[in-house]
Amino acid sequence: MHNFGAGPGALPLPVLAAAREALRELPGAGATILEISHRSARFEEILAEAEANLCELLGIGDAWKLLFLQGGARQQFALIPINFLAASGRCGEYVVSGYWSRTAHAEAGLAGGSAVLWDGAGERYRRMPRPDELAFPPARAAGAAYVHYTANETIEGTQFRELPEFGPVPAICDASSELLSRPLPVERCAMIYAGAQKNLGTAGLTLVAVRRELLERAAPSLPAMFDYRRLADAGSMLNTPPVFAIYVTLLVTRWIRDDIGGLEEMARRNRAKARTLYRVLDESGGFYRGHALPESRSHMNVTWRLADAELEPLFLDQATAAGFMGLGGHRSVGGLRASLYNAVSPASCRALAGFMAEFLRCHG
Ligand SMILES: *Cc1c(COP(=O)(O)O)cnc(C)c1O
């Protein structure tokens, strides 16, 4: 089927083929990818190549540390304040632009002082803040341990066209639903993290890229598995890492680099895919109603409702029958959502646009 699921989402076909092969036998290993030791030379190679490819694609160098963790993006919601807030006497500042950033902020409140720099709830999270809305009052900047924001709000379907800049305040970016969908200006970030199951691979792996400078500010004497510094010092092998998920992410990085041709090209493809669907919304005469305001429209998650909400179940039934899956909105908001992660092909997007135009013709 055409998979528009929000996560775990579609994976590229060549990645699935190589993963399948590794479940028969990992080339040269005499065993499958599920059975080799994480301390083996073969896995060390896999981890080193995954790390090198990710650093190259992200454009991060020696100033950064890349961690392969578990527990999902949500675990980072807790680890960030535990490491950078609890013992600092400073405040964690949050940009609340939707469900995920709101959830991250709620976790921070349990670990230390937190504050909301901007909140889009009054506008039903239909847009991301403008740069002028994120300007720090100087006194507040001095007392901030970090500022946390979400690059792409997966549920509302909004995205920063350009990542915000916060000057001297370390910026921590939840990029779960967009990492590797476009080049990011990493110089604006102190830490970037993402659960792998949206764009980077399969569930079970969480990627964290963190500047060494920020790592040094982490609280001392935390339980080992919650301690970024110890996780970094152990090279992501403090415990058994998710071997298979890391392998899949390695395959995804090869696919982006070798089959697609890099992140610029990935971004161009993703923009074009999103345009295909937003055009259908815009030309539907109000039959389809996009949730995000045009300037904040996500290239990864397109969200909309039908003017006649009673038609939504019929839309979903007919979409399933026509070979489209994963189009239901998040359980917290309902409506409809098409996630256009890297692996979703332009042809799938054109097919969905065609289906939507036909549904409009029949029911509009
Ligand atoms: C999916 C998602 C999360 C939660 O990810 P888990 O890996 O399930 O914890 C957090 N933030 C964003 C932006 C997401 O899209």
mmCIF file of C-alpha atoms and ligand atoms in Angstrom:
data_model
loop_
_atom_site.group_PDB
_atom_site.id
_atom_site.type_symbol
_atom_site.label_atom_id
_atom_site.label_comp_id
_atom_site.label_asym_id
_atom_site.label_seq_id
_atom_site.Cartn_x
_atom_site.Cartn_y
_atom_site.Cartn_z
ATOM 1 C CA MET A 1 0.000 0.000 0.000
ATOM 2 C CA HIS A 2 0.936 3.671 -0.225
ATOM 3 C CA ASN A 3 2.060 4.265 3.369
ATOM 4 C CA PHE A 4 1.333 7.746 4.752
ATOM 5 C CA GLY A 5 1.640 6.640 8.379
ATOM 6 C CA ALA A 6 3.022 9.112 10.913
ATOM 7 C CA GLY A 7 5.434 6.743 12.583
ATOM 8 C CA PRO A 8 6.634 4.110 12.408
ATOM 9 C CA GLY A 9 6.440 5.228 8.825
ATOM 10 C CA ALA A 10 7.379 4.030 5.380
ATOM 11 C CA LEU A 11 10.919 2.820 4.702
ATOM 12 C CA PRO A 12 12.675 2.960 1.324
ATOM 13 C CA LEU A 13 12.301 -0.278 -0.657
ATOM 14 C CA PRO A 14 16.082 -0.768 -1.110
ATOM 15 C CA VAL A 15 16.467 -0.418 2.669
ATOM 16 C CA LEU A 16 13.807 -3.061 3.262
ATOM 17 C CA ALA A 17 15.490 -5.383 0.762
ATOM 18 C CA ALA A 18 18.892 -5.022 2.451
ATOM 19 C CA ALA A 19 17.351 -5.435 5.924
ATOM 20 C CA ARG A 20 15.601 -8.595 4.740
ATOM 21 C CA GLU A 21 18.908 -9.892 3.427
ATOM 22 C CA ALA A 22 20.588 -9.192 6.790
ATOM 23 C CA LEU A 23 17.883 -11.298 8.453
ATOM 24 C CA ARG A 24 19.000 -14.217 6.263
ATOM 25 C CA GLU A 25 22.650 -13.496 6.866
ATOM 26 C CA LEU A 26 24.565 -10.316 7.514
ATOM 27 C CA PRO A 27 27.025 -10.215 4.598
ATOM 28 C CA GLY A 28 30.239 -11.864 5.780
ATOM 29 C CA ALA A 29 29.128 -12.419 9.395
ATOM 30 C CA GLY A 30 28.012 -16.069 9.352
ATOM 31 C CA ALA A 31 24.914 -15.065 11.349
ATOM 32 C CA THR A 32 21.981 -12.689 11.025
ATOM 33 C CA ILE A 33 21.970 -9.062 12.157
ATOM 34 C CA LEU A 34 19.781 -10.149 15.103
ATOM 35 C CA GLU A 35 22.430 -12.505 16.451
ATOM 36 C CA ILE A 36 25.791 -10.780 16.361
ATOM 37 C CA SER A 37 27.439 -9.321 19.445
ATOM 38 C CA HIS A 38 27.380 -5.571 19.816
ATOM 39 C CA ARG A 39 31.047 -5.927 20.822
ATOM 40 C CA SER A 40 31.952 -7.728 17.597
ATOM 41 C CA ALA A 41 34.226 -6.148 15.001
ATOM 42 C CA ARG A 42 31.362 -6.422 12.502
ATOM 43 C CA PHE A 43 29.038 -4.316 14.641
ATOM 44 C CA GLU A 44 31.794 -1.825 15.434
ATOM 45 C CA GLU A 45 32.077 -1.275 11.683
ATOM 46 C CA ILE A 46 28.324 -0.803 11.377
ATOM 47 C CA LEU A 47 28.217 1.715 14.215
ATOM 48 C CA ALA A 48 31.252 3.604 12.911
ATOM 49 C CA GLU A 49 29.821 3.833 9.395
ATOM 50 C CA ALA A 50 26.393 4.896 10.673
ATOM 51 C CA GLU A 51 28.031 7.590 12.769
ATOM 52 C CA ALA A 52 30.256 8.818 9.945
ATOM 53 C CA ASN A 53 27.348 8.938 7.481
ATOM 54 C CA LEU A 54 25.093 10.760 9.916
ATOM 55 C CA CYS A 55 27.781 13.316 10.783
ATOM 56 C CA GLU A 56 28.380 13.919 7.100
ATOM 57 C CA LEU A 57 24.686 14.287 6.264
ATOM 58 C CA LEU A 58 24.014 16.512 9.273
ATOM 59 C CA GLY A 59 27.161 18.547 8.715
ATOM 60 C CA ILE A 60 28.434 18.082 12.263
ATOM 61 C CA GLY A 61 32.101 17.727 13.138
ATOM 62 C CA ASP A 62 34.347 17.314 16.153
ATOM 63 C CA ALA A 63 32.517 19.879 18.244
ATOM 64 C CA TRP A 64 29.645 17.409 18.443
ATOM 65 C CA LYS A 65 28.965 14.035 19.970
ATOM 66 C CA LEU A 66 26.488 11.652 18.360
ATOM 67 C CA LEU A 67 24.616 9.280 20.670
ATOM 68 C CA PHE A 68 22.623 6.188 19.712
ATOM 69 C CA LEU A 69 20.085 5.840 22.506
ATOM 70 C CA GLN A 70 16.760 4.188 23.274
ATOM 71 C CA GLY A 71 13.556 5.228 24.988
ATOM 72 C CA GLY A 72 12.298 7.363 22.114
ATOM 73 C CA ALA A 73 12.128 11.107 21.772
ATOM 74 C CA ARG A 74 9.947 11.131 24.868
ATOM 75 C CA GLN A 75 12.779 9.868 27.009
ATOM 76 C CA GLN A 76 14.768 12.898 25.864
ATOM 77 C CA PHE A 77 11.924 15.109 27.131
ATOM 78 C CA ALA A 78 12.935 13.853 30.598
ATOM 79 C CA LEU A 79 16.702 13.478 30.160
ATOM 80 C CA ILE A 80 17.156 17.058 28.947
ATOM 81 C CA PRO A 81 15.866 18.686 32.153
ATOM 82 C CA ILE A 82 17.469 16.012 34.354
ATOM 83 C CA ASN A 83 20.872 16.714 32.788
ATOM 84 C CA PHE A 84 20.752 20.439 32.133
ATOM 85 C CA LEU A 85 18.195 21.832 34.537
ATOM 86 C CA ALA A 86 17.830 20.002 37.819
ATOM 87 C CA ALA A 87 21.216 20.986 39.287
ATOM 88 C CA SER A 88 21.786 24.212 37.326
ATOM 89 C CA GLY A 89 19.578 26.651 39.209
ATOM 90 C CA ARG A 90 18.604 27.968 35.788
ATOM 91 C CA CYS A 91 15.405 27.886 33.832
ATOM 92 C CA GLY A 92 14.463 25.684 30.878
ATOM 93 C CA GLU A 93 12.691 27.824 28.293
ATOM 94 C CA TYR A 94 10.139 26.196 25.997
ATOM 95 C CA VAL A 95 8.588 27.192 22.700
ATOM 96 C CA VAL A 96 5.178 25.527 22.839
ATOM 97 C CA SER A 97 3.956 25.163 19.277
ATOM 98 C CA GLY A 98 1.909 21.979 19.500
ATOM 99 C CA TYR A 99 1.350 18.610 21.123
ATOM 100 C CA TRP A 100 4.951 17.440 21.216
ATOM 101 C CA SER A 101 6.551 20.630 22.465
ATOM 102 C CA ARG A 102 3.782 20.950 25.055
ATOM 103 C CA THR A 103 4.527 17.418 26.242
ATOM 104 C CA ALA A 104 8.253 18.200 26.435
ATOM 105 C CA HIS A 105 7.521 21.278 28.524
ATOM 106 C CA ALA A 106 5.296 19.315 30.911
ATOM 107 C CA GLU A 107 8.171 16.898 31.598
ATOM 108 C CA ALA A 108 10.585 19.729 32.366
ATOM 109 C CA GLY A 109 8.324 20.970 35.124
ATOM 110 C CA LEU A 110 9.008 17.751 37.027
ATOM 111 C CA ALA A 111 12.785 18.257 37.027
ATOM 112 C CA GLY A 112 13.355 21.962 37.621
ATOM 113 C CA GLY A 113 12.298 25.470 36.786
ATOM 114 C CA SER A 114 10.746 25.873 33.367
ATOM 115 C CA ALA A 115 9.062 28.687 31.487
ATOM 116 C CA VAL A 116 7.172 29.158 28.247
ATOM 117 C CA LEU A 117 8.802 31.545 25.797
ATOM 118 C CA TRP A 118 5.908 31.383 23.334
ATOM 119 C CA ASP A 119 2.647 29.436 23.255
ATOM 120 C CA GLY A 120 0.519 28.954 20.159
ATOM 121 C CA ALA A 121 -2.474 27.388 21.954
ATOM 122 C CA GLY A 122 -4.597 30.527 21.503
ATOM 123 C CA GLU A 123 -4.333 30.109 17.742
ATOM 124 C CA ARG A 124 -4.937 26.363 17.938
ATOM 125 C CA TYR A 125 -1.307 25.693 17.009
ATOM 126 C CA ARG A 126 -1.882 26.591 13.382
ATOM 127 C CA ARG A 127 1.475 28.279 12.941
ATOM 128 C CA MET A 128 5.005 28.461 14.210
ATOM 129 C CA PRO A 129 6.201 31.657 15.912
ATOM 130 C CA ARG A 130 7.924 34.392 13.912
ATOM 131 C CA PRO A 131 11.513 35.341 14.824
ATOM 132 C CA ASP A 132 10.351 38.561 16.566
ATOM 133 C CA GLU A 133 8.070 36.491 18.811
ATOM 134 C CA LEU A 134 11.031 34.468 20.045
ATOM 135 C CA ALA A 135 13.279 37.345 21.073
ATOM 136 C CA PHE A 136 14.563 36.803 24.612
ATOM 137 C CA PRO A 137 14.357 39.631 27.121
ATOM 138 C CA PRO A 138 18.096 39.991 28.046
ATOM 139 C CA ALA A 139 17.662 39.228 31.757
ATOM 140 C CA ARG A 140 15.764 36.078 30.906
ATOM 141 C CA ALA A 141 18.399 34.927 28.413
ATOM 142 C CA ALA A 142 21.046 35.127 31.149
ATOM 143 C CA GLY A 143 19.023 32.820 33.402
ATOM 144 C CA ALA A 144 18.175 30.235 30.762
ATOM 145 C CA ALA A 145 19.860 26.824 30.819
ATOM 146 C CA TYR A 146 18.532 26.174 27.319
ATOM 147 C CA VAL A 147 15.616 26.844 25.012
ATOM 148 C CA HIS A 148 13.737 23.835 23.656
ATOM 149 C CA TYR A 149 11.634 23.807 20.504
ATOM 150 C CA THR A 150 10.151 21.345 18.021
ATOM 151 C CA ALA A 151 11.247 21.815 14.416
ATOM 152 C CA ASN A 152 8.230 20.043 12.954
ATOM 153 C CA GLU A 153 5.015 19.501 14.887
ATOM 154 C CA THR A 154 4.003 16.067 13.657
ATOM 155 C CA ILE A 155 0.409 16.188 14.892
ATOM 156 C CA GLU A 156 -0.589 19.725 13.907
ATOM 157 C CA GLY A 157 1.416 19.682 10.666
ATOM 158 C CA THR A 158 3.408 22.868 11.244
ATOM 159 C CA GLN A 159 7.112 23.374 10.634
ATOM 160 C CA PHE A 160 9.686 26.108 11.036
ATOM 161 C CA ARG A 161 10.633 27.137 7.483
ATOM 162 C CA GLU A 162 13.913 28.287 9.004
ATOM 163 C CA LEU A 163 15.142 27.118 12.381
ATOM 164 C CA PRO A 164 15.022 29.940 14.938
ATOM 165 C CA GLU A 165 18.155 31.602 16.322
ATOM 166 C CA PHE A 166 18.583 32.239 20.034
ATOM 167 C CA GLY A 167 22.031 33.841 20.231
ATOM 168 C CA PRO A 168 23.882 32.744 23.363
ATOM 169 C CA VAL A 169 21.091 30.558 24.787
ATOM 170 C CA PRO A 170 21.785 26.898 23.909
ATOM 171 C CA ALA A 171 18.993 25.720 21.602
ATOM 172 C CA ILE A 172 17.733 22.138 21.849
ATOM 173 C CA CYS A 173 15.730 20.974 18.864
ATOM 174 C CA ASP A 174 13.315 18.038 18.731
ATOM 175 C CA ALA A 175 13.628 17.098 15.061
ATOM 176 C CA SER A 176 11.930 13.696 15.390
ATOM 177 C CA SER A 177 9.668 14.031 12.397
ATOM 178 C CA GLU A 178 12.015 15.830 10.046
ATOM 179 C CA LEU A 179 15.640 14.931 10.680
ATOM 180 C CA LEU A 180 17.380 14.161 7.368
ATOM 181 C CA SER A 181 14.450 15.538 5.352
ATOM 182 C CA ARG A 182 16.416 18.728 4.593
ATOM 183 C CA PRO A 183 19.755 20.310 5.496
ATOM 184 C CA LEU A 184 19.545 22.036 8.884
ATOM 185 C CA PRO A 185 21.626 25.010 10.055
ATOM 186 C CA VAL A 186 23.287 23.092 12.908
ATOM 187 C CA GLU A 187 25.259 26.169 13.914
ATOM 188 C CA ARG A 188 22.012 27.430 15.471
ATOM 189 C CA CYS A 189 21.665 24.351 17.688
ATOM 190 C CA ALA A 190 23.391 22.985 20.770
ATOM 191 C CA MET A 191 21.525 19.684 20.615
ATOM 192 C CA ILE A 192 19.295 17.972 18.058
ATOM 193 C CA TYR A 193 17.439 14.737 18.686
ATOM 194 C CA ALA A 194 15.003 12.422 16.973
ATOM 195 C CA GLY A 195 13.275 9.095 17.404
ATOM 196 C CA ALA A 196 14.320 7.006 14.404
ATOM 197 C CA GLN A 197 10.923 5.625 13.443
ATOM 198 C CA LYS A 198 9.749 8.647 11.423
ATOM 199 C CA ASN A 199 12.518 9.399 8.963
ATOM 200 C CA LEU A 200 15.652 7.588 10.043
ATOM 201 C CA GLY A 201 14.770 3.944 10.338
ATOM 202 C CA THR A 202 12.813 1.815 12.713
ATOM 203 C CA ALA A 203 11.510 2.118 16.278
ATOM 204 C CA GLY A 204 13.928 1.429 19.118
ATOM 205 C CA LEU A 205 16.646 3.927 18.262
ATOM 206 C CA THR A 206 16.835 7.568 19.304
ATOM 207 C CA LEU A 207 19.532 9.780 17.832
ATOM 208 C CA VAL A 208 20.992 12.609 19.852
ATOM 209 C CA ALA A 209 23.574 15.027 18.462
ATOM 210 C CA VAL A 210 24.920 17.238 21.215
ATOM 211 C CA ARG A 211 27.705 19.788 21.334
ATOM 212 C CA ARG A 212 30.549 18.837 23.667
ATOM 213 C CA GLU A 213 30.283 22.323 25.133
ATOM 214 C CA LEU A 214 26.742 21.589 26.300
ATOM 215 C CA LEU A 215 27.676 18.082 27.493
ATOM 216 C CA GLU A 216 30.145 19.635 29.880
ATOM 217 C CA ARG A 217 27.312 21.455 31.600
ATOM 218 C CA ALA A 218 25.406 18.250 32.374
ATOM 219 C CA ALA A 219 24.713 17.480 36.011
ATOM 220 C CA PRO A 220 27.165 15.191 37.790
ATOM 221 C CA SER A 221 26.210 11.929 39.553
ATOM 222 C CA LEU A 222 23.143 10.919 37.644
ATOM 223 C CA PRO A 223 22.094 7.277 37.266
ATOM 224 C CA ALA A 224 24.337 6.006 34.461
ATOM 225 C CA MET A 225 21.607 5.406 31.875
ATOM 226 C CA PHE A 226 20.258 8.944 32.374
ATOM 227 C CA ASP A 227 23.663 10.596 32.215
ATOM 228 C CA TYR A 228 24.511 12.046 28.777
ATOM 229 C CA ARG A 229 28.183 12.340 29.666
ATOM 230 C CA ARG A 230 28.519 8.709 30.653
ATOM 231 C CA LEU A 231 26.508 7.576 27.657
ATOM 232 C CA ALA A 232 28.824 9.632 25.448
ATOM 233 C CA ASP A 233 31.996 8.374 27.141
ATOM 234 C CA ALA A 234 30.825 4.795 26.623
ATOM 235 C CA GLY A 235 30.356 5.434 22.887
ATOM 236 C CA SER A 236 26.618 4.647 23.120
ATOM 237 C CA MET A 237 27.524 1.176 24.454
ATOM 238 C CA LEU A 238 26.883 1.594 28.145
ATOM 239 C CA ASN A 239 24.306 -1.118 27.632
ATOM 240 C CA THR A 240 23.414 -3.213 24.599
ATOM 241 C CA PRO A 241 22.464 -0.770 21.848
ATOM 242 C CA PRO A 242 19.561 -1.524 19.470
ATOM 243 C CA VAL A 243 21.721 -3.371 16.950
ATOM 244 C CA PHE A 244 19.069 -3.988 14.319
ATOM 245 C CA ALA A 245 17.632 -0.462 14.464
ATOM 246 C CA ILE A 246 21.122 1.014 14.083
ATOM 247 C CA TYR A 247 21.713 -1.206 11.062
ATOM 248 C CA VAL A 248 18.492 0.001 9.448
ATOM 249 C CA THR A 249 19.501 3.611 10.051
ATOM 250 C CA LEU A 250 22.875 2.895 8.436
ATOM 251 C CA LEU A 251 20.989 1.582 5.396
ATOM 252 C CA VAL A 252 18.824 4.712 5.347
ATOM 253 C CA THR A 253 21.876 6.997 5.380
ATOM 254 C CA ARG A 254 23.385 5.075 2.466
ATOM 255 C CA TRP A 255 20.118 5.384 0.577
ATOM 256 C CA ILE A 256 19.944 9.153 1.107
ATOM 257 C CA ARG A 257 23.549 9.641 0.072
ATOM 258 C CA ASP A 258 23.865 7.138 -2.787
ATOM 259 C CA ASP A 259 20.365 6.681 -4.217
ATOM 260 C CA ILE A 260 18.915 10.140 -3.591
ATOM 261 C CA GLY A 261 22.135 12.150 -3.846
ATOM 262 C CA GLY A 262 22.171 13.928 -0.489
ATOM 263 C CA LEU A 263 20.028 16.170 1.673
ATOM 264 C CA GLU A 264 19.609 19.059 -0.776
ATOM 265 C CA GLU A 265 18.013 16.688 -3.247
ATOM 266 C CA MET A 266 16.014 14.992 -0.463
ATOM 267 C CA ALA A 267 14.659 18.414 0.520
ATOM 268 C CA ARG A 268 13.790 19.298 -3.067
ATOM 269 C CA ARG A 269 11.844 16.045 -3.428
ATOM 270 C CA ASN A 270 10.050 16.597 -0.120
ATOM 271 C CA ARG A 271 9.058 20.158 -1.042
ATOM 272 C CA ALA A 272 7.625 18.964 -4.338
ATOM 273 C CA LYS A 273 5.704 16.134 -2.637
ATOM 274 C CA ALA A 274 4.172 18.546 -0.135
ATOM 275 C CA ARG A 275 3.230 21.002 -2.901
ATOM 276 C CA THR A 276 1.337 18.228 -4.687
ATOM 277 C CA LEU A 277 -0.967 17.759 -1.687
ATOM 278 C CA TYR A 278 -1.308 21.368 -0.537
ATOM 279 C CA ARG A 279 -2.400 22.269 -4.053
ATOM 280 C CA VAL A 280 -5.318 19.835 -3.738
ATOM 281 C CA LEU A 281 -6.344 21.444 -0.427
ATOM 282 C CA ASP A 282 -6.042 24.957 -1.852
ATOM 283 C CA GLU A 283 -7.971 24.171 -5.019
ATOM 284 C CA SER A 284 -10.808 22.312 -3.325
ATOM 285 C CA GLY A 285 -12.965 25.401 -2.785
ATOM 286 C CA GLY A 286 -13.072 24.796 0.967
ATOM 287 C CA PHE A 287 -14.069 21.111 0.723
ATOM 288 C CA TYR A 288 -10.692 20.216 2.279
ATOM 289 C CA ARG A 289 -9.491 22.552 5.030
ATOM 290 C CA GLY A 290 -5.807 22.571 5.866
ATOM 291 C CA HIS A 291 -5.015 23.049 9.548
ATOM 292 C CA ALA A 292 -1.648 24.816 9.249
ATOM 293 C CA LEU A 293 -1.453 28.401 8.046
ATOM 294 C CA PRO A 294 0.384 28.578 4.701
ATOM 295 C CA GLU A 295 3.608 30.119 6.089
ATOM 296 C CA SER A 296 3.997 27.267 8.602
ATOM 297 C CA ARG A 297 2.894 24.329 6.488
ATOM 298 C CA SER A 298 4.909 21.222 7.178
ATOM 299 C CA HIS A 299 6.633 19.399 4.340
ATOM 300 C CA MET A 300 6.466 16.220 6.389
ATOM 301 C CA ASN A 301 2.940 16.042 7.821
ATOM 302 C CA VAL A 302 0.007 17.504 5.902
ATOM 303 C CA THR A 303 -3.058 17.877 8.149
ATOM 304 C CA TRP A 304 -6.574 18.737 7.101
ATOM 305 C CA ARG A 305 -10.247 18.255 7.788
ATOM 306 C CA LEU A 306 -13.258 17.896 5.551
ATOM 307 C CA ALA A 307 -15.678 20.832 5.699
ATOM 308 C CA ASP A 308 -18.316 18.176 6.313
ATOM 309 C CA ALA A 309 -16.652 16.214 9.133
ATOM 310 C CA GLU A 310 -19.217 13.433 8.750
ATOM 311 C CA LEU A 311 -17.561 12.514 5.456
ATOM 312 C CA GLU A 312 -14.208 11.820 7.130
ATOM 313 C CA PRO A 313 -14.898 8.154 8.011
ATOM 314 C CA LEU A 314 -16.057 7.578 4.432
ATOM 315 C CA PHE A 315 -12.910 9.267 3.132
ATOM 316 C CA LEU A 316 -10.752 6.987 5.276
ATOM 317 C CA ASP A 317 -12.661 3.830 4.268
ATOM 318 C CA GLN A 318 -12.442 4.610 0.585
ATOM 319 C CA ALA A 319 -8.781 5.613 0.903
ATOM 320 C CA THR A 320 -7.980 2.266 2.524
ATOM 321 C CA ALA A 321 -9.888 0.424 -0.184
ATOM 322 C CA ALA A 322 -7.931 2.371 -2.806
ATOM 323 C CA GLY A 323 -4.576 1.365 -1.290
ATOM 324 C CA PHE A 324 -3.689 4.299 0.987
ATOM 325 C CA MET A 325 -2.837 3.655 4.617
ATOM 326 C CA GLY A 326 -2.087 5.745 7.698
ATOM 327 C CA LEU A 327 -4.260 8.765 6.800
ATOM 328 C CA GLY A 328 -6.148 9.138 10.083
ATOM 329 C CA GLY A 329 -5.226 12.190 12.181
ATOM 330 C CA HIS A 330 -3.606 11.711 15.597
ATOM 331 C CA ARG A 331 -6.046 10.399 18.201
ATOM 332 C CA SER A 332 -5.747 13.696 20.110
ATOM 333 C CA VAL A 333 -7.029 15.873 17.235
ATOM 334 C CA GLY A 334 -8.799 13.619 14.716
ATOM 335 C CA GLY A 335 -9.156 14.772 11.139
ATOM 336 C CA LEU A 336 -6.781 13.602 8.435
ATOM 337 C CA ARG A 337 -3.045 13.576 8.048
ATOM 338 C CA ALA A 338 -0.659 12.442 5.337
ATOM 339 C CA SER A 339 2.917 11.991 6.500
ATOM 340 C CA LEU A 340 5.348 12.483 3.648
ATOM 341 C CA TYR A 341 8.527 11.156 5.172
ATOM 342 C CA ASN A 342 11.605 10.640 3.013
ATOM 343 C CA ALA A 343 10.615 7.131 1.953
ATOM 344 C CA VAL A 344 7.183 8.178 0.651
ATOM 345 C CA SER A 345 7.613 8.440 -3.097
ATOM 346 C CA PRO A 346 6.518 11.353 -5.290
ATOM 347 C CA ALA A 347 4.364 8.795 -7.168
ATOM 348 C CA SER A 348 2.511 7.897 -3.944
ATOM 349 C CA CYS A 349 1.817 11.587 -3.355
ATOM 350 C CA ARG A 350 0.496 12.058 -6.878
ATOM 351 C CA ALA A 351 -1.696 8.980 -6.429
ATOM 352 C CA LEU A 352 -3.125 10.371 -3.177
ATOM 353 C CA ALA A 353 -3.708 13.771 -4.791
ATOM 354 C CA GLY A 354 -5.601 11.975 -7.568
ATOM 355 C CA PHE A 355 -7.709 10.061 -5.059
ATOM 356 C CA MET A 356 -8.532 13.273 -3.176
ATOM 357 C CA ALA A 357 -9.548 15.070 -6.363
ATOM 358 C CA GLU A 358 -11.823 12.169 -7.273
ATOM 359 C CA PHE A 359 -13.363 12.060 -3.769
ATOM 360 C CA LEU A 360 -14.050 15.788 -4.088
ATOM 361 C CA ARG A 361 -15.670 15.277 -7.485
ATOM 362 C CA CYS A 362 -18.001 12.622 -6.035
ATOM 363 C CA HIS A 363 -18.868 14.342 -2.755
ATOM 364 C CA GLY A 364 -18.140 18.048 -3.211
HETATM 365 C C1 LIG B 1 6.849 11.070 17.376
HETATM 366 C C2 LIG B 1 7.378 12.267 18.048
HETATM 367 C C3 LIG B 1 7.801 12.230 19.387
HETATM 368 C C4 LIG B 1 7.689 10.989 20.239
HETATM 369 O O1 LIG B 1 8.569 10.044 19.783
HETATM 370 P P1 LIG B 1 8.816 8.652 20.564
HETATM 371 O O2 LIG B 1 10.047 8.157 19.883
HETATM 372 O O3 LIG B 1 7.597 7.840 20.343
HETATM 373 O O4 LIG B 1 9.033 8.967 21.994
HETATM 374 C C5 LIG B 1 8.334 13.376 19.932
HETATM 375 N N1 LIG B 1 8.454 14.507 19.215
HETATM 376 C C6 LIG B 1 8.048 14.575 17.930
HETATM 377 C C7 LIG B 1 8.205 15.859 17.185
HETATM 378 C C8 LIG B 1 7.496 13.463 17.319
HETATM 379 O O5 LIG B 1 7.101 13.522 16.038
#
